[in-house]
CSV table of C-alpha atoms in Angstrom, one decimal:
chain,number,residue,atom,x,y,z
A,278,UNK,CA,-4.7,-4.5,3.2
A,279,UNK,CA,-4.8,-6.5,0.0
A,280,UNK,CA,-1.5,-5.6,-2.3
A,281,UNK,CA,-2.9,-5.9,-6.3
A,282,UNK,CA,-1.0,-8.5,-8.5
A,283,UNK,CA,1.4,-6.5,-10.3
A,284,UNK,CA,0.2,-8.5,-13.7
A,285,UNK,CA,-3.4,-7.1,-13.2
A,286,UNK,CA,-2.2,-3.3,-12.4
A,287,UNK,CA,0.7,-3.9,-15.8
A,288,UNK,CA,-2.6,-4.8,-17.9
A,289,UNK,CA,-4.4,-1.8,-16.2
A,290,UNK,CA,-1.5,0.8,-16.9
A,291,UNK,CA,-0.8,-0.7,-20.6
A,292,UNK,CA,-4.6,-0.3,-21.4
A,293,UNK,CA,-5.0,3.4,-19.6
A,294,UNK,CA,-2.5,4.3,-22.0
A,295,UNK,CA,-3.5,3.1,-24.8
A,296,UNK,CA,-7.6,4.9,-24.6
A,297,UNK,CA,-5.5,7.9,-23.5
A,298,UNK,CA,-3.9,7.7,-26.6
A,299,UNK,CA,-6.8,6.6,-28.7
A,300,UNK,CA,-8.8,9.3,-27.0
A,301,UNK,CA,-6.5,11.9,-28.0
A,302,UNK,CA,-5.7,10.8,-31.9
A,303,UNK,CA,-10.0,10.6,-32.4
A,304,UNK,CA,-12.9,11.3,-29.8
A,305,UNK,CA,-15.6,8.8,-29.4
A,306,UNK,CA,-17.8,8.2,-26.7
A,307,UNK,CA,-16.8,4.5,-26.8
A,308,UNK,CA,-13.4,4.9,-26.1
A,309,UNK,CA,-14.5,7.8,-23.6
A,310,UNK,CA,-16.6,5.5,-21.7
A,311,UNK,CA,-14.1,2.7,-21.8
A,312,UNK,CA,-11.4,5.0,-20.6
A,313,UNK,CA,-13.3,6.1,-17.8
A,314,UNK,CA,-14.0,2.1,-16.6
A,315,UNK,CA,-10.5,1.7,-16.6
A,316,UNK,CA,-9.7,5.0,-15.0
A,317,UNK,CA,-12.4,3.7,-12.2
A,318,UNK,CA,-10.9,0.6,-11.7
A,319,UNK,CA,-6.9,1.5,-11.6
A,320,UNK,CA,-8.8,3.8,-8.8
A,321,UNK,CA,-10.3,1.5,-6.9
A,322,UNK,CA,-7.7,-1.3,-7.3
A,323,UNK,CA,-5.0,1.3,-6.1
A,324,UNK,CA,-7.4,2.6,-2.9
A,325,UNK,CA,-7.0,6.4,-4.8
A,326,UNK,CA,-9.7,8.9,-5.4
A,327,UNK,CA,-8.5,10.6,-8.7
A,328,UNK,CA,-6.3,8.4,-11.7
A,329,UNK,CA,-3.1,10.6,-11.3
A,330,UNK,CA,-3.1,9.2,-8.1
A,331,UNK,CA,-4.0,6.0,-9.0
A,332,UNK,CA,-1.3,5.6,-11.9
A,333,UNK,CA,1.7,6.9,-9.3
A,334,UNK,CA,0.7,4.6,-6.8
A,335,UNK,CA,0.6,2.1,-9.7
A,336,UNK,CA,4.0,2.7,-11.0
A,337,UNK,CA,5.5,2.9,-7.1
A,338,UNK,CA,4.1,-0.9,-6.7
A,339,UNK,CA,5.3,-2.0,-9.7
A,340,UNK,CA,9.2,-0.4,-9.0
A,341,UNK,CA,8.8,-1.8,-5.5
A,342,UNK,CA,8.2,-5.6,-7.2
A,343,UNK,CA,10.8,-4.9,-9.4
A,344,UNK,CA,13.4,-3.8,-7.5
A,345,UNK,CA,13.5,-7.5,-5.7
A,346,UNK,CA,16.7,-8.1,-4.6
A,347,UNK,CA,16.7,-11.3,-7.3
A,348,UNK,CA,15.7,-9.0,-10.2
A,349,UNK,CA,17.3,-6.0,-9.6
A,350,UNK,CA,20.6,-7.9,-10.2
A,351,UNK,CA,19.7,-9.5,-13.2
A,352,UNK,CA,18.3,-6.6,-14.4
A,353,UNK,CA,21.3,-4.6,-15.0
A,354,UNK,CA,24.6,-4.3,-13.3
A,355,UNK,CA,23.5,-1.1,-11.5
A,356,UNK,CA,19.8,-2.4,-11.0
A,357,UNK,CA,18.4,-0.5,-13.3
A,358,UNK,CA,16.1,-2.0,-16.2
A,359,UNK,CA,16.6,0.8,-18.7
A,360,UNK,CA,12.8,1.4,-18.6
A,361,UNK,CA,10.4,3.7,-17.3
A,362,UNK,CA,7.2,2.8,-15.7
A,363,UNK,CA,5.2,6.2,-16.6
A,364,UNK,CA,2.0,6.2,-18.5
């Protein structure tokens, strides 16, 4: 199976996120239908059937590319960035 760039799926989240937001501060069916493209895609890009799933699976695959051996030293002592990948 393919494996998404983790630079596409960042992009993805980031944008989720914000219409979420945007959604939630005023209604409009653009934003609505926007939010739903992107819902579709982070679901079909992460092989999920509803965006909950689609946005752990997400977040696991950008940990798992994070946590390199290379970047998890240079991240922080204890491997740790300091920040959280949750939408």
């Amino acid at each position: 199976m393919l494996e998404p760039d983790p630079k596409v799926v960042r992009e993805l989240l980031t944008r989720y996120a914000s219409l979420r937001i945007a959604q939630a501060e005023r209604e409009s069916p653009a934003t609505a239908r926007e939010l739903a493209d992107v819902s579709y895609t982070l679901c079909v890009m992460m092989a999920t059937t509803t965006i909950h799933e689609a946005v752990a699976k997400a977040d696991a695959l950008l940990l798992a590319k994070e946590r390199t051996p290379d970047t998890a030293r240079a991240a922080h002592p204890d491997g740790e960035s300091g920040l959280s990948l949750a939408v």
